[in-house]
Amino acid sequence: MLIATGIVNGWILSGSVPALIGTDYGWLLLAKVALFVTMVGIAAINRLWLTPRLALTVTSPRRGEALLREPAANEAPAAARTALRALARNSVMEAACSAALC
């Protein structure tokens, strides 16, 4: 609904596609839409890829056994740190996009 009203409002204010590209308002609107799409993409990566990856490395049922028996068990904490760093980096990028939209 928000996207639909934004499209209608942008169409009413700009009038046409050439006016959207040829005016300062149109360029600002396009820049804001690009930032919003970027922010949603980063949020999707965080939600669909990084968060499950972090959850798997932290709450794996075999992790406790692996830490006691296998020397390669140090990979699980390293993978968790990597996922956590990527999640933190992407969260900062998402917040920066959000701040730029205001």
mmCIF file of N, CA, C and O in Angstrom:
data_model
loop_
_atom_site.group_PDB
_atom_site.id
_atom_site.type_symbol
_atom_site.label_atom_id
_atom_site.label_comp_id
_atom_site.label_asym_id
_atom_site.label_seq_id
_atom_site.Cartn_x
_atom_site.Cartn_y
_atom_site.Cartn_z
ATOM 1 N N MET A 1 0.819 -1.176 0.000
ATOM 2 C CA MET A 1 0.000 0.000 0.000
ATOM 3 C C MET A 1 0.877 1.260 0.000
ATOM 4 O O MET A 1 0.577 2.202 -0.710
ATOM 5 N N LEU A 2 1.915 1.233 0.821
ATOM 6 C CA LEU A 2 2.815 2.380 0.893
ATOM 7 C C LEU A 2 3.506 2.616 -0.444
ATOM 8 O O LEU A 2 3.625 3.757 -0.903
ATOM 9 N N ILE A 3 3.918 1.540 -1.084
ATOM 10 C CA ILE A 3 4.585 1.666 -2.383
ATOM 11 C C ILE A 3 3.609 2.214 -3.422
ATOM 12 O O ILE A 3 3.957 3.101 -4.217
ATOM 13 N N ALA A 4 2.371 1.710 -3.398
ATOM 14 C CA ALA A 4 1.374 2.173 -4.371
ATOM 15 C C ALA A 4 1.076 3.660 -4.198
ATOM 16 O O ALA A 4 1.029 4.408 -5.190
ATOM 17 N N THR A 5 0.903 4.113 -2.967
ATOM 18 C CA THR A 5 0.632 5.537 -2.756
ATOM 19 C C THR A 5 1.842 6.391 -3.115
ATOM 20 O O THR A 5 1.690 7.508 -3.609
ATOM 21 N N GLY A 6 3.038 5.861 -2.887
ATOM 22 C CA GLY A 6 4.254 6.583 -3.279
ATOM 23 C C GLY A 6 4.357 6.738 -4.783
ATOM 24 O O GLY A 6 4.734 7.798 -5.290
ATOM 25 N N ILE A 7 4.005 5.683 -5.503
ATOM 26 C CA ILE A 7 4.045 5.747 -6.973
ATOM 27 C C ILE A 7 3.017 6.745 -7.494
ATOM 28 O O ILE A 7 3.313 7.582 -8.360
ATOM 29 N N VAL A 8 1.800 6.686 -6.957
ATOM 30 C CA VAL A 8 0.755 7.608 -7.392
ATOM 31 C C VAL A 8 1.152 9.051 -7.066
ATOM 32 O O VAL A 8 1.009 9.951 -7.904
ATOM 33 N N ASN A 9 1.659 9.280 -5.864
ATOM 34 C CA ASN A 9 2.062 10.629 -5.469
ATOM 35 C C ASN A 9 3.214 11.142 -6.343
ATOM 36 O O ASN A 9 3.215 12.300 -6.776
ATOM 37 N N GLY A 10 4.189 10.288 -6.607
ATOM 38 C CA GLY A 10 5.296 10.677 -7.481
ATOM 39 C C GLY A 10 4.822 10.995 -8.892
ATOM 40 O O GLY A 10 5.287 11.947 -9.522
ATOM 41 N N TRP A 11 3.866 10.206 -9.387
ATOM 42 C CA TRP A 11 3.319 10.442 -10.726
ATOM 43 C C TRP A 11 2.562 11.764 -10.782
ATOM 44 O O TRP A 11 2.693 12.532 -11.723
ATOM 45 N N ILE A 12 1.784 12.032 -9.724
ATOM 46 C CA ILE A 12 1.007 13.283 -9.700
ATOM 47 C C ILE A 12 1.940 14.493 -9.612
ATOM 48 O O ILE A 12 1.751 15.489 -10.307
ATOM 49 N N LEU A 13 2.958 14.404 -8.773
ATOM 50 C CA LEU A 13 3.861 15.540 -8.584
ATOM 51 C C LEU A 13 4.789 15.768 -9.773
ATOM 52 O O LEU A 13 5.110 16.901 -10.111
ATOM 53 N N SER A 14 5.233 14.678 -10.399
ATOM 54 C CA SER A 14 6.168 14.863 -11.512
ATOM 55 C C SER A 14 5.443 14.980 -12.848
ATOM 56 O O SER A 14 5.894 15.695 -13.732
ATOM 57 N N GLY A 15 4.354 14.276 -13.032
ATOM 58 C CA GLY A 15 3.571 14.408 -14.252
ATOM 59 C C GLY A 15 3.892 13.374 -15.313
ATOM 60 O O GLY A 15 3.005 12.826 -15.931
ATOM 61 N N SER A 16 5.157 13.105 -15.548
ATOM 62 C CA SER A 16 5.538 12.140 -16.576
ATOM 63 C C SER A 16 6.942 11.619 -16.287
ATOM 64 O O SER A 16 7.659 12.151 -15.445
ATOM 65 N N VAL A 17 7.320 10.596 -17.043
ATOM 66 C CA VAL A 17 8.663 10.024 -16.861
ATOM 67 C C VAL A 17 9.757 11.016 -17.254
ATOM 68 O O VAL A 17 10.740 11.168 -16.528
ATOM 69 N N PRO A 18 9.636 11.737 -18.373
ATOM 70 C CA PRO A 18 10.665 12.731 -18.689
ATOM 71 C C PRO A 18 10.799 13.811 -17.610
ATOM 72 O O PRO A 18 11.901 14.271 -17.313
ATOM 73 N N ALA A 19 9.662 14.204 -17.010
ATOM 74 C CA ALA A 19 9.728 15.199 -15.932
ATOM 75 C C ALA A 19 10.394 14.600 -14.699
ATOM 76 O O ALA A 19 11.069 15.301 -13.949
ATOM 77 N N LEU A 20 10.206 13.303 -14.489
ATOM 78 C CA LEU A 20 10.835 12.634 -13.351
ATOM 79 C C LEU A 20 12.354 12.630 -13.516
ATOM 80 O O LEU A 20 13.088 12.838 -12.552
ATOM 81 N N ILE A 21 12.817 12.442 -14.716
ATOM 82 C CA ILE A 21 14.264 12.392 -14.965
ATOM 83 C C ILE A 21 14.844 13.789 -15.153
ATOM 84 O O ILE A 21 15.994 14.043 -14.831
ATOM 85 N N GLY A 22 14.044 14.706 -15.614
ATOM 86 C CA GLY A 22 14.550 16.031 -15.956
ATOM 87 C C GLY A 22 14.466 17.084 -14.870
ATOM 88 O O GLY A 22 14.899 18.211 -15.080
ATOM 89 N N THR A 23 13.900 16.758 -13.706
ATOM 90 C CA THR A 23 13.779 17.756 -12.653
ATOM 91 C C THR A 23 14.590 17.354 -11.425
ATOM 92 O O THR A 23 14.905 16.177 -11.234
ATOM 93 N N ASP A 24 14.904 18.355 -10.609
ATOM 94 C CA ASP A 24 15.622 18.064 -9.369
ATOM 95 C C ASP A 24 14.779 17.200 -8.433
ATOM 96 O O ASP A 24 15.286 16.300 -7.775
ATOM 97 N N TYR A 25 13.476 17.478 -8.386
ATOM 98 C CA TYR A 25 12.588 16.668 -7.552
ATOM 99 C C TYR A 25 12.602 15.207 -8.011
ATOM 100 O O TYR A 25 12.648 14.285 -7.199
ATOM 101 N N GLY A 26 12.570 15.003 -9.309
ATOM 102 C CA GLY A 26 12.589 13.646 -9.850
ATOM 103 C C GLY A 26 13.862 12.904 -9.488
ATOM 104 O O GLY A 26 13.832 11.734 -9.103
ATOM 105 N N TRP A 27 15.001 13.578 -9.604
ATOM 106 C CA TRP A 27 16.273 12.937 -9.252
ATOM 107 C C TRP A 27 16.333 12.619 -7.760
ATOM 108 O O TRP A 27 16.830 11.567 -7.352
ATOM 109 N N LEU A 28 15.824 13.526 -6.935
ATOM 110 C CA LEU A 28 15.790 13.277 -5.498
ATOM 111 C C LEU A 28 14.881 12.088 -5.177
ATOM 112 O O LEU A 28 15.232 11.222 -4.371
ATOM 113 N N LEU A 29 13.744 12.029 -5.836
ATOM 114 C CA LEU A 29 12.824 10.913 -5.637
ATOM 115 C C LEU A 29 13.467 9.591 -6.060
ATOM 116 O O LEU A 29 13.380 8.587 -5.345
ATOM 117 N N LEU A 30 14.132 9.588 -7.200
ATOM 118 C CA LEU A 30 14.801 8.375 -7.665
ATOM 119 C C LEU A 30 15.932 7.955 -6.728
ATOM 120 O O LEU A 30 16.129 6.761 -6.474
ATOM 121 N N ALA A 31 16.672 8.923 -6.191
ATOM 122 C CA ALA A 31 17.743 8.608 -5.244
ATOM 123 C C ALA A 31 17.172 8.001 -3.965
ATOM 124 O O ALA A 31 17.720 7.022 -3.425
ATOM 125 N N LYS A 32 16.066 8.542 -3.493
ATOM 126 C CA LYS A 32 15.439 8.004 -2.279
ATOM 127 C C LYS A 32 14.902 6.598 -2.514
ATOM 128 O O LYS A 32 15.013 5.727 -1.649
ATOM 129 N N VAL A 33 14.336 6.366 -3.676
ATOM 130 C CA VAL A 33 13.842 5.023 -4.000
ATOM 131 C C VAL A 33 15.016 4.043 -4.069
ATOM 132 O O VAL A 33 14.931 2.918 -3.558
ATOM 133 N N ALA A 34 16.130 4.464 -4.665
ATOM 134 C CA ALA A 34 17.303 3.593 -4.747
ATOM 135 C C ALA A 34 17.848 3.284 -3.353
ATOM 136 O O ALA A 34 18.220 2.139 -3.067
ATOM 137 N N LEU A 35 17.902 4.275 -2.473
ATOM 138 C CA LEU A 35 18.346 4.028 -1.099
ATOM 139 C C LEU A 35 17.404 3.079 -0.368
ATOM 140 O O LEU A 35 17.844 2.198 0.364
ATOM 141 N N PHE A 36 16.107 3.250 -0.578
ATOM 142 C CA PHE A 36 15.134 2.375 0.069
ATOM 143 C C PHE A 36 15.283 0.933 -0.417
ATOM 144 O O PHE A 36 15.269 -0.005 0.380
ATOM 145 N N VAL A 37 15.445 0.746 -1.718
ATOM 146 C CA VAL A 37 15.622 -0.601 -2.273
ATOM 147 C C VAL A 37 16.912 -1.224 -1.739
ATOM 148 O O VAL A 37 16.947 -2.409 -1.391
ATOM 149 N N THR A 38 17.977 -0.437 -1.636
ATOM 150 C CA THR A 38 19.229 -0.921 -1.064
ATOM 151 C C THR A 38 19.039 -1.342 0.379
ATOM 152 O O THR A 38 19.510 -2.413 0.800
ATOM 153 N N MET A 39 18.330 -0.531 1.152
ATOM 154 C CA MET A 39 18.085 -0.841 2.564
ATOM 155 C C MET A 39 17.280 -2.134 2.710
ATOM 156 O O MET A 39 17.603 -2.985 3.542
ATOM 157 N N VAL A 40 16.264 -2.310 1.896
ATOM 158 C CA VAL A 40 15.458 -3.529 1.953
ATOM 159 C C VAL A 40 16.288 -4.743 1.531
ATOM 160 O O VAL A 40 16.173 -5.819 2.120
ATOM 161 N N GLY A 41 17.156 -4.578 0.548
ATOM 162 C CA GLY A 41 18.034 -5.674 0.133
ATOM 163 C C GLY A 41 18.988 -6.096 1.236
ATOM 164 O O GLY A 41 19.193 -7.293 1.475
ATOM 165 N N ILE A 42 19.582 -5.128 1.912
ATOM 166 C CA ILE A 42 20.493 -5.441 3.019
ATOM 167 C C ILE A 42 19.732 -6.124 4.149
ATOM 168 O O ILE A 42 20.208 -7.098 4.742
ATOM 169 N N ALA A 43 18.525 -5.649 4.436
ATOM 170 C CA ALA A 43 17.706 -6.267 5.481
ATOM 171 C C ALA A 43 17.361 -7.709 5.108
ATOM 172 O O ALA A 43 17.361 -8.592 5.975
ATOM 173 N N ALA A 44 17.086 -7.959 3.847
ATOM 174 C CA ALA A 44 16.776 -9.321 3.399
ATOM 175 C C ALA A 44 17.981 -10.235 3.554
ATOM 176 O O ALA A 44 17.853 -11.390 3.978
ATOM 177 N N ILE A 45 19.158 -9.733 3.217
ATOM 178 C CA ILE A 45 20.382 -10.529 3.404
ATOM 179 C C ILE A 45 20.573 -10.849 4.876
ATOM 180 O O ILE A 45 20.875 -11.988 5.245
ATOM 181 N N ASN A 46 20.391 -9.850 5.736
ATOM 182 C CA ASN A 46 20.532 -10.077 7.176
ATOM 183 C C ASN A 46 19.539 -11.128 7.663
ATOM 184 O O ASN A 46 19.902 -12.030 8.408
ATOM 185 N N ARG A 47 18.308 -10.982 7.248
ATOM 186 C CA ARG A 47 17.242 -11.855 7.766
ATOM 187 C C ARG A 47 17.296 -13.257 7.184
ATOM 188 O O ARG A 47 17.115 -14.235 7.886
ATOM 189 N N LEU A 48 17.529 -13.363 5.882
ATOM 190 C CA LEU A 48 17.415 -14.652 5.220
ATOM 191 C C LEU A 48 18.723 -15.438 5.147
ATOM 192 O O LEU A 48 18.691 -16.649 4.939
ATOM 193 N N TRP A 49 19.871 -14.769 5.282
ATOM 194 C CA TRP A 49 21.135 -15.475 5.114
ATOM 195 C C TRP A 49 22.003 -15.414 6.362
ATOM 196 O O TRP A 49 22.448 -16.448 6.867
ATOM 197 N N LEU A 50 22.263 -14.233 6.876
ATOM 198 C CA LEU A 50 23.209 -14.110 7.987
ATOM 199 C C LEU A 50 22.635 -14.564 9.327
ATOM 200 O O LEU A 50 23.326 -15.240 10.090
ATOM 201 N N THR A 51 21.400 -14.202 9.632
ATOM 202 C CA THR A 51 20.819 -14.592 10.917
ATOM 203 C C THR A 51 20.688 -16.110 11.039
ATOM 204 O O THR A 51 21.085 -16.668 12.063
ATOM 205 N N PRO A 52 20.181 -16.824 10.030
ATOM 206 C CA PRO A 52 20.154 -18.283 10.150
ATOM 207 C C PRO A 52 21.554 -18.899 10.244
ATOM 208 O O PRO A 52 21.751 -19.882 10.954
ATOM 209 N N ARG A 53 22.510 -18.324 9.534
ATOM 210 C CA ARG A 53 23.876 -18.830 9.603
ATOM 211 C C ARG A 53 24.451 -18.667 11.006
ATOM 212 O O ARG A 53 25.090 -19.568 11.540
ATOM 213 N N LEU A 54 24.178 -17.530 11.614
ATOM 214 C CA LEU A 54 24.624 -17.293 12.986
ATOM 215 C C LEU A 54 23.917 -18.244 13.944
ATOM 216 O O LEU A 54 24.542 -18.815 14.833
ATOM 217 N N ALA A 55 22.624 -18.432 13.774
ATOM 218 C CA ALA A 55 21.864 -19.319 14.650
ATOM 219 C C ALA A 55 22.364 -20.760 14.541
ATOM 220 O O ALA A 55 22.445 -21.458 15.549
ATOM 221 N N LEU A 56 22.707 -21.196 13.349
ATOM 222 C CA LEU A 56 23.200 -22.567 13.179
ATOM 223 C C LEU A 56 24.543 -22.781 13.870
ATOM 224 O O LEU A 56 24.781 -23.830 14.461
ATOM 225 N N THR A 57 25.415 -21.810 13.804
ATOM 226 C CA THR A 57 26.729 -21.992 14.414
ATOM 227 C C THR A 57 26.678 -21.891 15.927
ATOM 228 O O THR A 57 27.479 -22.506 16.616
ATOM 229 N N VAL A 58 25.716 -21.160 16.464
ATOM 230 C CA VAL A 58 25.639 -20.972 17.912
ATOM 231 C C VAL A 58 24.819 -22.063 18.577
ATOM 232 O O VAL A 58 25.165 -22.540 19.646
ATOM 233 N N THR A 59 23.722 -22.501 17.947
ATOM 234 C CA THR A 59 22.810 -23.432 18.607
ATOM 235 C C THR A 59 22.822 -24.835 18.016
ATOM 236 O O THR A 59 21.899 -25.587 18.229
ATOM 237 N N SER A 60 23.848 -25.179 17.295
ATOM 238 C CA SER A 60 23.921 -26.515 16.722
ATOM 239 C C SER A 60 23.954 -27.562 17.827
ATOM 240 O O SER A 60 24.723 -27.456 18.772
ATOM 241 N N PRO A 61 23.097 -28.615 17.750
ATOM 242 C CA PRO A 61 23.063 -29.603 18.823
ATOM 243 C C PRO A 61 24.360 -30.395 18.953
ATOM 244 O O PRO A 61 24.695 -30.855 20.036
ATOM 245 N N ARG A 62 25.101 -30.549 17.881
ATOM 246 C CA ARG A 62 26.339 -31.314 17.948
ATOM 247 C C ARG A 62 27.528 -30.452 18.352
ATOM 248 O O ARG A 62 28.621 -30.946 18.517
ATOM 249 N N ARG A 63 27.327 -29.164 18.495
ATOM 250 C CA ARG A 63 28.435 -28.260 18.794
ATOM 251 C C ARG A 63 29.111 -28.606 20.116
ATOM 252 O O ARG A 63 30.323 -28.621 20.217
ATOM 253 N N GLY A 64 28.331 -28.905 21.149
ATOM 254 C CA GLY A 64 28.917 -29.247 22.441
ATOM 255 C C GLY A 64 29.781 -30.487 22.373
ATOM 256 O O GLY A 64 30.887 -30.529 22.918
ATOM 257 N N GLU A 65 29.295 -31.505 21.672
ATOM 258 C CA GLU A 65 30.082 -32.724 21.497
ATOM 259 C C GLU A 65 31.329 -32.444 20.676
ATOM 260 O O GLU A 65 32.407 -32.946 20.975
ATOM 261 N N ALA A 66 31.181 -31.646 19.651
ATOM 262 C CA ALA A 66 32.310 -31.348 18.772
ATOM 263 C C ALA A 66 33.402 -30.593 19.519
ATOM 264 O O ALA A 66 34.585 -30.805 19.284
ATOM 265 N N LEU A 67 33.016 -29.715 20.409
ATOM 266 C CA LEU A 67 34.011 -28.955 21.157
ATOM 267 C C LEU A 67 34.850 -29.865 22.052
ATOM 268 O O LEU A 67 36.010 -29.585 22.304
ATOM 269 N N LEU A 68 34.260 -30.953 22.521
ATOM 270 C CA LEU A 68 34.985 -31.850 23.411
ATOM 271 C C LEU A 68 35.856 -32.848 22.660
ATOM 272 O O LEU A 68 36.901 -33.247 23.153
ATOM 273 N N ARG A 69 35.454 -33.259 21.469
ATOM 274 C CA ARG A 69 36.129 -34.375 20.806
ATOM 275 C C ARG A 69 36.960 -34.010 19.580
ATOM 276 O O ARG A 69 37.988 -34.586 19.352
ATOM 277 N N GLU A 70 36.508 -33.098 18.782
ATOM 278 C CA GLU A 70 37.161 -32.862 17.496
ATOM 279 C C GLU A 70 38.029 -31.609 17.538
ATOM 280 O O GLU A 70 37.597 -30.570 17.994
ATOM 281 N N PRO A 71 39.261 -31.699 17.025
ATOM 282 C CA PRO A 71 40.101 -30.505 16.980
ATOM 283 C C PRO A 71 39.580 -29.448 16.008
ATOM 284 O O PRO A 71 39.890 -28.282 16.142
ATOM 285 N N ALA A 72 38.768 -29.834 15.038
ATOM 286 C CA ALA A 72 38.240 -28.865 14.081
ATOM 287 C C ALA A 72 37.047 -28.106 14.654
ATOM 288 O O ALA A 72 36.414 -27.334 13.960
ATOM 289 N N ALA A 73 36.748 -28.329 15.906
ATOM 290 C CA ALA A 73 35.586 -27.686 16.523
ATOM 291 C C ALA A 73 35.770 -26.179 16.658
ATOM 292 O O ALA A 73 34.795 -25.462 16.840
ATOM 293 N N ASN A 74 36.990 -25.696 16.584
ATOM 294 C CA ASN A 74 37.214 -24.255 16.673
ATOM 295 C C ASN A 74 36.646 -23.516 15.474
ATOM 296 O O ASN A 74 36.551 -22.305 15.478
ATOM 297 N N GLU A 75 36.268 -24.258 14.414
ATOM 298 C CA GLU A 75 35.670 -23.624 13.241
ATOM 299 C C GLU A 75 34.295 -23.062 13.556
ATOM 300 O O GLU A 75 33.891 -22.070 12.993
ATOM 301 N N ALA A 76 33.546 -23.706 14.459
ATOM 302 C CA ALA A 76 32.205 -23.226 14.789
ATOM 303 C C ALA A 76 32.252 -21.825 15.418
ATOM 304 O O ALA A 76 31.538 -20.933 14.974
ATOM 305 N N PRO A 77 33.084 -21.589 16.450
ATOM 306 C CA PRO A 77 33.147 -20.220 16.979
ATOM 307 C C PRO A 77 33.671 -19.216 15.949
ATOM 308 O O PRO A 77 33.221 -18.077 15.911
ATOM 309 N N ALA A 78 34.591 -19.637 15.097
ATOM 310 C CA ALA A 78 35.111 -18.730 14.068
ATOM 311 C C ALA A 78 34.016 -18.375 13.067
ATOM 312 O O ALA A 78 33.880 -17.227 12.654
ATOM 313 N N ALA A 79 33.205 -19.369 12.700
ATOM 314 C CA ALA A 79 32.100 -19.112 11.771
ATOM 315 C C ALA A 79 31.069 -18.185 12.412
ATOM 316 O O ALA A 79 30.510 -17.313 11.748
ATOM 317 N N ALA A 80 30.838 -18.374 13.713
ATOM 318 C CA ALA A 80 29.893 -17.500 14.415
ATOM 319 C C ALA A 80 30.411 -16.068 14.456
ATOM 320 O O ALA A 80 29.644 -15.123 14.255
ATOM 321 N N ARG A 81 31.714 -15.898 14.710
ATOM 322 C CA ARG A 81 32.292 -14.550 14.727
ATOM 323 C C ARG A 81 32.205 -13.903 13.358
ATOM 324 O O ARG A 81 31.901 -12.713 13.237
ATOM 325 N N THR A 82 32.460 -14.674 12.313
ATOM 326 C CA THR A 82 32.378 -14.147 10.950
ATOM 327 C C THR A 82 30.949 -13.704 10.624
ATOM 328 O O THR A 82 30.736 -12.620 10.080
ATOM 329 N N ALA A 83 29.984 -14.551 10.973
ATOM 330 C CA ALA A 83 28.582 -14.201 10.710
ATOM 331 C C ALA A 83 28.161 -12.986 11.526
ATOM 332 O O ALA A 83 27.450 -12.110 11.032
ATOM 333 N N LEU A 84 28.621 -12.920 12.766
ATOM 334 C CA LEU A 84 28.262 -11.789 13.620
ATOM 335 C C LEU A 84 28.868 -10.487 13.105
ATOM 336 O O LEU A 84 28.206 -9.448 13.095
ATOM 337 N N ARG A 85 30.117 -10.540 12.626
ATOM 338 C CA ARG A 85 30.752 -9.337 12.056
ATOM 339 C C ARG A 85 29.996 -8.873 10.808
ATOM 340 O O ARG A 85 29.756 -7.688 10.613
ATOM 341 N N ALA A 86 29.626 -9.830 9.945
ATOM 342 C CA ALA A 86 28.897 -9.478 8.723
ATOM 343 C C ALA A 86 27.523 -8.900 9.061
ATOM 344 O O ALA A 86 27.086 -7.925 8.441
ATOM 345 N N LEU A 87 26.861 -9.480 10.059
ATOM 346 C CA LEU A 87 25.554 -8.971 10.478
ATOM 347 C C LEU A 87 25.677 -7.561 11.049
ATOM 348 O O LEU A 87 24.871 -6.683 10.732
ATOM 349 N N ALA A 88 26.700 -7.319 11.857
ATOM 350 C CA ALA A 88 26.908 -5.982 12.426
ATOM 351 C C ALA A 88 27.235 -4.968 11.327
ATOM 352 O O ALA A 88 26.691 -3.854 11.318
ATOM 353 N N ARG A 89 28.091 -5.344 10.383
ATOM 354 C CA ARG A 89 28.443 -4.450 9.274
ATOM 355 C C ARG A 89 27.216 -4.104 8.440
ATOM 356 O O ARG A 89 26.964 -2.942 8.125
ATOM 357 N N ASN A 90 26.416 -5.123 8.115
ATOM 358 C CA ASN A 90 25.227 -4.874 7.312
ATOM 359 C C ASN A 90 24.192 -4.046 8.065
ATOM 360 O O ASN A 90 23.483 -3.243 7.476
ATOM 361 N N SER A 91 24.105 -4.230 9.368
ATOM 362 C CA SER A 91 23.172 -3.430 10.166
ATOM 363 C C SER A 91 23.566 -1.961 10.160
ATOM 364 O O SER A 91 22.713 -1.071 10.090
ATOM 365 N N VAL A 92 24.870 -1.685 10.228
ATOM 366 C CA VAL A 92 25.343 -0.304 10.151
ATOM 367 C C VAL A 92 25.031 0.292 8.777
ATOM 368 O O VAL A 92 24.585 1.439 8.671
ATOM 369 N N MET A 93 25.242 -0.492 7.725
ATOM 370 C CA MET A 93 24.934 -0.005 6.371
ATOM 371 C C MET A 93 23.437 0.263 6.218
ATOM 372 O O MET A 93 23.019 1.249 5.611
ATOM 373 N N GLU A 94 22.612 -0.609 6.783
ATOM 374 C CA GLU A 94 21.161 -0.428 6.718
ATOM 375 C C GLU A 94 20.744 0.834 7.486
ATOM 376 O O GLU A 94 19.907 1.608 7.005
ATOM 377 N N ALA A 95 21.336 1.052 8.645
ATOM 378 C CA ALA A 95 21.022 2.257 9.429
ATOM 379 C C ALA A 95 21.468 3.521 8.689
ATOM 380 O O ALA A 95 20.790 4.550 8.730
ATOM 381 N N ALA A 96 22.606 3.453 8.014
ATOM 382 C CA ALA A 96 23.088 4.609 7.246
ATOM 383 C C ALA A 96 22.139 4.935 6.102
ATOM 384 O O ALA A 96 21.837 6.110 5.841
ATOM 385 N N CYS A 97 21.632 3.909 5.415
ATOM 386 C CA CYS A 97 20.649 4.137 4.351
ATOM 387 C C CYS A 97 19.374 4.750 4.927
ATOM 388 O O CYS A 97 18.802 5.666 4.347
ATOM 389 N N SER A 98 18.965 4.255 6.070
ATOM 390 C CA SER A 98 17.766 4.792 6.717
ATOM 391 C C SER A 98 17.952 6.255 7.111
ATOM 392 O O SER A 98 17.063 7.080 6.915
ATOM 393 N N ALA A 99 19.115 6.588 7.649
ATOM 394 C CA ALA A 99 19.391 7.970 8.032
ATOM 395 C C ALA A 99 19.444 8.881 6.800
ATOM 396 O O ALA A 99 18.995 10.030 6.852
ATOM 397 N N ALA A 100 19.968 8.367 5.700
ATOM 398 C CA ALA A 100 20.047 9.172 4.478
ATOM 399 C C ALA A 100 18.661 9.427 3.881
ATOM 400 O O ALA A 100 18.445 10.435 3.216
ATOM 401 N N LEU A 101 17.709 8.549 4.157
ATOM 402 C CA LEU A 101 16.349 8.727 3.634
ATOM 403 C C LEU A 101 15.602 9.852 4.344
ATOM 404 O O LEU A 101 14.671 10.430 3.798
ATOM 405 N N CYS A 102 15.995 10.133 5.579
ATOM 406 C CA CYS A 102 15.261 11.165 6.347
ATOM 407 C C CYS A 102 15.604 12.488 5.847
ATOM 408 O O CYS A 102 15.605 13.336 5.382
#
